[in-house]
């Protein structure tokens, strides 16, 4: 496991955005090389960037306000959005003969927890790139107020990832949080109260990665490494020259075997040291091409995650309410309240107890981290389409879980080769058209937020190829 926090820390401060054009120019200059050599993105395809050209024109003419909502399959996505706005949109504008009043850029919302693991440089950098933080898992009035103000009054648009966090799947959209739609309606409400005529749009932006020349061998090597780490004998690989289907079948069998073994280890750990019992999962159906075995593992995983999450919830005195993601965020906030707190007037004895509490809370957060990583594993992603890209994404998810459990760095996964990137700008979704119904009462407001969220989800899903 990662090293726990040993000492209680001062409260986490809100980091107000401090947009710095000089910092942006430096990062913009470095971005292409960073994407090529650090992120392994070798080619970039953009579609429908003309939509953003027209919207930025109208935005700079005070005719529209817009929220850019992008897919979040991985940690490289913020760099992708920067490339889209700093390079692709201006290029499309030149092609269209359009000149902007100001450089194309945006503010962006980010999880306040990111700087905790990304480091002091990111803590310094994000505000200067126009980032505004949000504490997920609680009512962050200051963060929401800042985002709402930028949405209605910022000199540049606001962007965010409506999935909340990276879902690790390029070809699957996670469940969207309602915050994006709500921000859009808040903006429409603020404009209405100020008698301002701008229209409000939510703009869906698809991001999709694929490997260019990935072969099965690196995936087999990675599986072998994890099998050895987990203490099971690596299975024989399919000899080179066999059909890709045979290689995929063999690899999938090994992946299921490793997953089964990891669950056994987890069950033994929580049964022995946390005195937990696990419900039996029925296996009555016969095995057909690994399908029923996969379904069994999926059900088993879901029930085990429930038990693991309860360990942390019971420690922090939390009720198990909401989705797994919601519960993880609440646990995170509860842990932070033990670690980051007022300590100026503590006596030496109270300081010692506070350190003790902080360390225990830090350790309990590891249970939540396990669930957070395992919850991104689906029971159907590979079976629906057994492509080498989907295999690679799933194997990297398992690698991050293994690395986390053995105390390594899950934020530095192995590089499997060069990637192609596809960025698609979708049809803008009008918030203004829905606003009259939203205004009626709370019930209608809730329904409109839910309807816009569903429409955004559908739009993002339709951009996947």
Coordinates of C-alpha atoms in Angstrom, one line a residue:
X1 CA 0.0 0.0 0.0
X2 CA 1.1 3.6 -0.5
X3 CA 2.8 5.2 2.5
X4 CA 0.2 6.7 4.9
X5 CA 0.1 10.3 6.1
X6 CA 2.1 10.4 9.3
X7 CA 1.2 13.8 10.6
X8 CA -2.0 15.9 10.8
X9 CA -1.9 18.6 8.1
X10 CA -3.3 22.2 8.0
X11 CA -6.7 22.6 6.3
X12 CA -6.8 22.3 2.5
X13 CA -7.2 25.8 1.1
X14 CA -9.3 26.8 -1.9
X15 CA -7.0 27.6 -4.8
X16 CA -8.5 30.5 -6.7
X17 CA -7.8 30.6 -10.4
X18 CA -5.0 33.0 -11.4
X19 CA -5.0 32.9 -15.2
X20 CA -1.4 33.8 -16.3
X21 CA -1.0 34.4 -20.1
X22 CA 2.8 34.0 -19.8
X23 CA 2.5 30.5 -18.1
X24 CA 0.0 29.5 -20.8
X25 CA 2.4 30.6 -23.6
X26 CA 5.2 28.5 -22.1
X27 CA 2.9 25.4 -21.6
X28 CA 1.5 25.9 -25.1
X29 CA 5.0 25.9 -26.6
X30 CA 5.9 22.7 -24.8
X31 CA 2.6 20.9 -25.3
X32 CA 3.2 19.2 -28.7
X33 CA 6.5 17.7 -27.5
X34 CA 4.9 16.6 -24.2
X35 CA 2.1 14.9 -26.0
X36 CA 4.4 13.1 -28.4
X37 CA 7.2 12.0 -26.0
X38 CA 5.4 11.8 -22.6
X39 CA 1.9 10.8 -23.5
X40 CA 2.9 8.8 -26.6
X41 CA 0.3 10.4 -28.8
X42 CA 1.7 10.2 -32.3
X43 CA -1.3 11.4 -34.4
X44 CA -4.3 13.6 -33.8
X45 CA -7.6 13.7 -35.7
X46 CA -10.1 16.4 -35.0
X47 CA -13.7 16.6 -36.2
X48 CA -16.2 19.4 -36.3
X49 CA -13.9 22.0 -34.8
X50 CA -15.8 24.6 -36.9
X51 CA -18.5 24.3 -34.3
X52 CA -16.2 25.7 -31.7
X53 CA -14.9 28.4 -34.0
X54 CA -18.5 29.7 -34.4
X55 CA -19.2 29.4 -30.7
X56 CA -16.0 31.3 -29.7
X57 CA -16.9 34.0 -32.2
X58 CA -20.3 34.4 -30.5
X59 CA -18.8 34.1 -27.0
X60 CA -16.4 36.9 -27.7
X61 CA -19.2 39.0 -29.1
X62 CA -21.2 38.5 -25.9
X63 CA -23.9 36.4 -27.7
X64 CA -23.4 33.1 -25.9
X65 CA -22.1 31.5 -22.8
X66 CA -20.9 27.9 -23.0
X67 CA -19.7 25.0 -21.0
X68 CA -17.3 22.6 -22.7
X69 CA -17.9 19.0 -21.4
X70 CA -15.3 16.5 -22.4
X71 CA -15.0 12.7 -22.2
X72 CA -12.6 11.5 -19.5
X73 CA -11.1 8.1 -20.4
X74 CA -7.6 8.9 -19.0
X75 CA -5.3 11.3 -17.3
X76 CA -4.1 12.8 -20.6
X77 CA -7.4 14.4 -21.3
X78 CA -6.7 17.8 -19.9
X79 CA -3.7 18.0 -22.3
X80 CA -6.0 17.0 -25.1
X81 CA -8.4 19.8 -24.3
X82 CA -5.5 22.2 -24.3
X83 CA -4.4 21.0 -27.7
X84 CA -7.9 21.3 -29.1
X85 CA -8.3 24.9 -27.9
X86 CA -4.8 26.2 -28.4
X87 CA -4.0 24.6 -31.7
X88 CA -6.9 22.8 -33.5
X89 CA -9.6 25.6 -33.1
X90 CA -7.3 28.4 -34.2
X91 CA -6.2 26.3 -37.2
X92 CA -9.8 25.8 -38.2
X93 CA -10.5 29.5 -37.7
X94 CA -7.6 30.4 -40.1
X95 CA -9.0 28.0 -42.6
X96 CA -12.5 29.6 -42.3
X97 CA -11.0 33.1 -42.4
X98 CA -12.2 33.9 -38.9
X99 CA -10.2 36.2 -36.5
X100 CA -10.7 36.1 -32.8
X101 CA -10.6 39.1 -30.5
X102 CA -8.8 37.1 -27.8
X103 CA -6.7 33.9 -27.7
X104 CA -8.8 30.7 -27.5
X105 CA -8.6 29.1 -24.1
X106 CA -10.9 28.1 -21.2
X107 CA -11.1 27.8 -17.5
X108 CA -11.4 24.3 -16.2
X109 CA -12.7 22.6 -13.1
X110 CA -10.6 19.9 -11.4
X111 CA -10.8 17.8 -8.3
X112 CA -9.1 19.4 -5.3
X113 CA -7.5 16.1 -4.5
X114 CA -5.4 16.0 -7.7
X115 CA -2.6 18.2 -6.3
X116 CA -2.3 16.0 -3.3
X117 CA -0.9 13.2 -5.4
X118 CA 0.4 15.2 -8.4
X119 CA 2.6 17.4 -6.2
X120 CA 3.5 21.0 -5.5
X121 CA 4.1 22.0 -9.1
X122 CA 0.6 21.1 -10.1
X123 CA -0.7 23.0 -7.1
X124 CA 1.1 26.0 -8.5
X125 CA 0.4 25.4 -12.2
X126 CA -3.4 24.6 -12.3
X127 CA -4.6 28.0 -11.0
X128 CA -2.3 29.8 -13.5
X129 CA -3.7 27.8 -16.4
X130 CA -7.2 29.0 -15.3
X131 CA -8.2 26.0 -13.2
X132 CA -10.7 26.3 -10.4
X133 CA -11.0 23.4 -7.9
X134 CA -13.9 21.6 -6.4
X135 CA -14.1 19.3 -3.4
X136 CA -16.1 16.3 -4.5
X137 CA -18.2 14.4 -2.0
X138 CA -19.5 17.4 -0.1
X139 CA -21.3 20.7 -0.6
X140 CA -18.4 22.8 -1.6
X141 CA -20.1 26.2 -1.6
X142 CA -16.9 28.1 -2.3
X143 CA -15.9 25.9 -5.3
X144 CA -19.4 25.9 -6.7
X145 CA -19.7 29.7 -6.3
X146 CA -16.4 30.2 -8.1
X147 CA -17.4 27.9 -11.0
X148 CA -20.8 29.5 -11.3
X149 CA -19.3 33.0 -11.5
X150 CA -16.8 31.9 -14.2
X151 CA -19.6 30.3 -16.1
X152 CA -21.7 33.4 -16.2
X153 CA -19.1 36.2 -16.1
X154 CA -15.7 34.7 -17.1
X155 CA -13.9 36.3 -20.0
X156 CA -13.3 32.8 -21.4
X157 CA -15.6 29.7 -21.2
X158 CA -15.5 26.9 -18.6
X159 CA -14.7 23.3 -19.2
X160 CA -15.2 20.1 -17.1
X161 CA -15.4 16.3 -17.4
X162 CA -19.0 15.4 -16.6
X163 CA -18.0 11.8 -15.7
X164 CA -16.3 13.2 -12.7
X165 CA -13.1 11.1 -12.9
X166 CA -11.2 9.1 -15.5
X167 CA -13.1 5.9 -16.3
X168 CA -10.1 4.2 -18.1
X169 CA -12.2 3.2 -21.1
X170 CA -11.9 4.9 -24.5
X171 CA -14.9 3.2 -25.9
X172 CA -17.3 3.4 -23.0
X173 CA -18.8 6.5 -21.3
X174 CA -19.2 6.3 -17.6
X175 CA -22.3 7.5 -15.8
X176 CA -22.4 11.3 -15.9
X177 CA -22.8 13.4 -12.8
X178 CA -25.5 16.1 -12.9
X179 CA -23.1 19.0 -12.2
X180 CA -22.5 20.0 -15.8
X181 CA -26.2 20.4 -16.5
X182 CA -26.8 22.2 -13.3
X183 CA -24.1 24.7 -14.0
X184 CA -25.7 25.4 -17.3
X185 CA -29.1 26.1 -15.7
X186 CA -27.5 28.2 -13.0
X187 CA -25.8 30.3 -15.7
X188 CA -29.1 30.7 -17.6
X189 CA -30.7 31.8 -14.3
X190 CA -28.0 34.3 -13.5
X191 CA -28.3 35.8 -17.0
X192 CA -32.1 36.0 -16.7
X193 CA -31.9 37.8 -13.4
X194 CA -29.3 40.3 -14.9
X195 CA -31.5 40.8 -18.0
X196 CA -28.6 39.6 -20.2
X197 CA -29.5 38.2 -23.7
X198 CA -26.8 35.5 -24.1
X199 CA -27.8 32.0 -24.9
X200 CA -26.3 29.2 -22.9
X201 CA -25.0 26.0 -24.4
X202 CA -23.4 22.7 -23.2
X203 CA -20.9 21.5 -25.8
X204 CA -20.1 17.7 -25.8
X205 CA -16.5 16.8 -26.8
X206 CA -15.5 13.2 -27.5
X207 CA -12.0 12.0 -26.7
X208 CA -10.9 8.6 -27.9
X209 CA -7.5 6.9 -27.9
X210 CA -6.3 3.8 -29.8
X211 CA -3.0 2.1 -30.1
X212 CA -1.2 2.3 -33.5
X213 CA 0.9 -0.8 -33.7
X214 CA 0.3 -2.7 -30.5
X215 CA 0.9 -6.4 -30.7
X216 CA -0.2 -9.2 -28.3
X217 CA 3.3 -9.8 -26.9
X218 CA 3.6 -6.8 -24.6
X219 CA 0.2 -7.6 -23.1
X220 CA 1.3 -11.2 -22.5
X221 CA 4.5 -10.0 -20.9
X222 CA 2.5 -7.6 -18.6
X223 CA 0.2 -10.5 -17.6
X224 CA 3.1 -12.7 -16.9
X225 CA 4.6 -10.0 -14.6
X226 CA 1.3 -9.7 -12.7
X227 CA 0.9 -13.4 -12.4
X228 CA 4.3 -13.7 -10.9
X229 CA 3.6 -10.8 -8.5
X230 CA 0.4 -12.5 -7.5
X231 CA 2.1 -15.8 -6.8
X232 CA 0.6 -17.9 -9.5
X233 CA 2.5 -19.8 -12.3
X234 CA 2.3 -18.0 -15.6
X235 CA 0.4 -19.9 -18.3
X236 CA 1.9 -20.8 -21.6
X237 CA 1.4 -18.2 -24.3
X238 CA 0.0 -18.9 -27.7
X239 CA 2.9 -19.4 -30.1
X240 CA 3.6 -16.5 -32.6
X241 CA 2.0 -16.9 -35.9
X242 CA -1.4 -18.1 -34.6
X243 CA -4.6 -16.3 -35.4
X244 CA -5.4 -13.2 -33.4
X245 CA -8.6 -14.8 -32.2
X246 CA -6.7 -17.6 -30.6
X247 CA -4.3 -15.1 -28.9
X248 CA -7.3 -13.1 -27.6
X249 CA -9.0 -16.2 -26.2
X250 CA -5.8 -17.4 -24.5
X251 CA -5.1 -13.9 -23.1
X252 CA -8.7 -13.6 -21.9
X253 CA -8.5 -16.9 -20.1
X254 CA -5.4 -15.8 -18.3
X255 CA -6.9 -12.4 -17.4
X256 CA -10.0 -14.2 -15.9
X257 CA -7.7 -16.6 -14.0
X258 CA -5.6 -13.7 -12.6
X259 CA -8.8 -11.8 -11.6
X260 CA -10.2 -14.8 -9.8
X261 CA -6.9 -15.2 -7.9
X262 CA -6.8 -11.6 -6.9
X263 CA -10.4 -11.9 -5.5
X264 CA -9.4 -14.9 -3.5
X265 CA -6.5 -13.0 -2.0
X266 CA -8.8 -10.1 -1.1
X267 CA -11.4 -12.4 0.4
X268 CA -8.8 -14.1 2.6
X269 CA -7.3 -10.7 3.7
X270 CA -10.6 -9.2 4.7
X271 CA -11.9 -12.4 6.3
X272 CA -8.8 -12.9 8.4
X273 CA -7.9 -9.3 9.4
X274 CA -11.3 -7.6 9.3
X275 CA -13.5 -10.5 10.2
X276 CA -15.7 -10.2 7.2
X277 CA -17.8 -12.8 5.5
X278 CA -18.7 -12.9 1.9
X279 CA -22.0 -14.1 0.3
X280 CA -21.9 -17.1 -2.0
X281 CA -22.3 -16.4 -5.7
X282 CA -24.3 -19.0 -7.6
X283 CA -22.6 -20.7 -10.6
X284 CA -25.3 -22.9 -11.9
X285 CA -25.0 -22.0 -15.6
X286 CA -22.5 -24.0 -17.8
X287 CA -19.4 -22.4 -19.1
X288 CA -19.7 -21.0 -22.7
X289 CA -16.6 -19.3 -24.1
X290 CA -15.7 -17.8 -20.8
X291 CA -19.0 -15.8 -20.7
X292 CA -20.6 -17.3 -17.6
X293 CA -17.3 -17.4 -15.8
X294 CA -17.0 -13.7 -16.6
X295 CA -20.5 -13.0 -15.3
X296 CA -19.7 -15.0 -12.1
X297 CA -16.6 -12.9 -11.5
X298 CA -18.5 -9.7 -12.1
X299 CA -21.2 -10.6 -9.5
X300 CA -18.5 -11.8 -7.1
X301 CA -16.5 -8.6 -7.6
X302 CA -19.5 -6.4 -7.0
X303 CA -20.4 -8.1 -3.7
X304 CA -16.8 -8.0 -2.5
X305 CA -16.5 -4.3 -3.2
X306 CA -19.6 -3.7 -1.1
X307 CA -17.8 -5.4 1.9
X308 CA -14.6 -3.6 1.4
X309 CA -16.3 -0.2 1.2
X310 CA -18.2 -0.9 4.4
X311 CA -14.9 -1.3 6.3
X312 CA -14.1 2.3 5.6
X313 CA -17.6 3.5 6.0
X314 CA -18.0 1.9 9.5
X315 CA -14.7 3.5 10.6
X316 CA -15.8 7.0 9.6
X317 CA -19.4 6.5 10.8
X318 CA -21.0 6.9 7.3
X319 CA -24.2 5.4 6.0
X320 CA -23.9 3.3 2.8
X321 CA -26.0 5.5 0.6
X322 CA -25.7 6.3 -3.1
X323 CA -23.6 4.8 -5.9
X324 CA -20.1 3.4 -5.4
X325 CA -18.7 6.6 -6.7
X326 CA -20.7 8.8 -4.4
X327 CA -19.8 6.6 -1.4
X328 CA -16.1 6.8 -2.3
X329 CA -16.2 10.6 -2.5
X330 CA -17.9 10.8 0.9
X331 CA -15.3 8.5 2.4
X332 CA -12.5 10.6 0.9
X333 CA -14.0 13.8 2.4
X334 CA -14.4 12.1 5.8
X335 CA -10.8 11.0 5.7
X336 CA -9.6 14.5 4.7
X337 CA -11.5 16.0 7.6
X338 CA -9.3 13.8 9.9
X339 CA -6.1 14.6 8.1
X340 CA -6.5 18.3 7.1
X341 CA -7.7 20.3 10.1
X342 CA -7.0 23.3 12.3
X343 CA -4.0 22.5 14.4
X344 CA -2.6 25.9 15.5
X345 CA -3.9 25.7 19.1
X346 CA -3.3 22.0 19.9
X347 CA -1.3 21.1 22.9
X348 CA 1.6 18.6 22.4
X349 CA -0.7 15.8 23.7
X350 CA -3.5 16.8 21.4
X351 CA -1.1 17.1 18.5
X352 CA 0.1 13.5 19.1
X353 CA -3.5 12.2 19.1
X354 CA -4.3 14.2 16.0
X355 CA -1.3 12.6 14.3
X356 CA -2.5 9.2 15.3
X357 CA -6.0 9.9 14.0
X358 CA -4.6 11.3 10.7
X359 CA -2.5 8.2 10.1
X360 CA -5.4 5.9 10.8
X361 CA -7.7 7.9 8.5
X362 CA -5.0 7.7 5.8
X363 CA -4.8 3.9 6.1
X364 CA -8.6 3.6 6.0
X365 CA -8.7 5.6 2.8
X366 CA -6.8 2.7 1.1
X367 CA -9.9 0.6 1.4
X368 CA -11.8 3.2 -0.6
X369 CA -8.9 3.4 -3.2
X370 CA -9.2 -0.3 -3.8
X371 CA -12.9 0.0 -4.5
X372 CA -12.3 3.1 -6.6
X373 CA -9.9 1.2 -8.9
X374 CA -11.8 -2.1 -9.0
X375 CA -15.1 -0.3 -9.8
X376 CA -13.8 0.7 -13.2
X377 CA -13.6 -3.1 -14.1
X378 CA -16.7 -4.1 -16.2
X379 CA -18.0 -7.5 -16.9
X380 CA -18.6 -6.9 -20.6
X381 CA -16.1 -4.5 -22.0
X382 CA -13.9 -7.1 -23.7
X383 CA -16.7 -9.6 -24.4
X384 CA -18.6 -7.0 -26.4
X385 CA -15.6 -6.3 -28.6
X386 CA -12.4 -8.3 -28.0
X387 CA -10.1 -5.8 -29.6
X388 CA -6.5 -5.4 -28.7
X389 CA -7.2 -1.8 -27.5
X390 CA -9.9 -3.0 -25.0
X391 CA -7.6 -5.8 -23.8
X392 CA -4.8 -3.2 -23.2
X393 CA -7.1 -0.8 -21.3
X394 CA -8.4 -3.6 -19.1
X395 CA -5.0 -5.1 -18.4
X396 CA -3.6 -1.7 -17.4
X397 CA -6.5 -1.3 -15.0
X398 CA -5.6 -4.6 -13.4
X399 CA -1.9 -3.5 -13.4
X400 CA -2.8 -0.4 -11.5
X401 CA -4.7 -2.4 -8.9
X402 CA -1.8 -4.8 -8.4
X403 CA 0.7 -1.9 -8.2
X404 CA -1.5 -0.2 -5.6
X405 CA -1.8 -3.3 -3.5
X406 CA 1.9 -4.0 -3.5
X407 CA 2.8 -0.4 -2.6
X408 CA 4.1 0.8 -6.0
X409 CA 3.1 3.9 -8.0
X410 CA -0.2 3.2 -9.9
X411 CA 0.1 6.6 -11.5
X412 CA 3.0 5.6 -13.8
X413 CA 1.7 2.7 -15.9
X414 CA 3.9 1.0 -18.5
X415 CA 4.0 2.5 -21.9
X416 CA 2.5 0.1 -24.5
X417 CA 3.4 2.2 -27.5
X418 CA 2.3 5.1 -29.7
X419 CA -1.4 6.1 -29.7
X420 CA -3.7 7.8 -32.1
X421 CA -6.1 10.4 -30.7
X422 CA -9.5 11.3 -32.1
X423 CA -11.3 14.5 -30.8
X424 CA -14.9 15.1 -31.9
X425 CA -16.9 18.3 -31.2
X426 CA -20.6 17.4 -30.8
X427 CA -23.7 19.4 -31.5
X428 CA -24.2 22.1 -28.8
X429 CA -27.0 21.4 -26.4
X430 CA -29.2 24.4 -25.7
X431 CA -29.8 25.1 -22.0
X432 CA -31.7 28.3 -22.9
X433 CA -34.5 26.4 -24.7
X434 CA -35.1 24.2 -21.6
X435 CA -34.9 27.1 -19.1
X436 CA -38.6 28.2 -19.2
X437 CA -39.6 24.7 -18.0
X438 CA -36.7 24.6 -15.5
X439 CA -38.0 27.9 -14.0
X440 CA -41.5 26.5 -13.1
X441 CA -40.7 24.7 -9.8
X442 CA -38.2 22.4 -8.1
X443 CA -39.7 19.3 -9.6
X444 CA -39.5 20.6 -13.2
X445 CA -36.0 21.9 -12.5
X446 CA -34.8 18.5 -11.3
X447 CA -36.4 16.9 -14.4
X448 CA -34.7 19.3 -16.8
X449 CA -31.3 18.7 -15.2
X450 CA -31.8 14.9 -15.5
X451 CA -33.0 15.2 -19.1
X452 CA -30.1 17.4 -20.2
X453 CA -27.7 15.0 -18.4
X454 CA -29.2 12.1 -20.4
X455 CA -29.0 14.0 -23.7
X456 CA -25.3 14.8 -22.9
X457 CA -24.6 11.2 -22.1
X458 CA -26.2 10.0 -25.4
X459 CA -24.2 12.6 -27.4
X460 CA -20.9 11.5 -25.9
X461 CA -21.7 7.9 -26.5
X462 CA -22.6 8.5 -30.1
X463 CA -19.2 10.0 -30.8
X464 CA -17.4 6.7 -30.0
X465 CA -16.3 4.8 -33.1

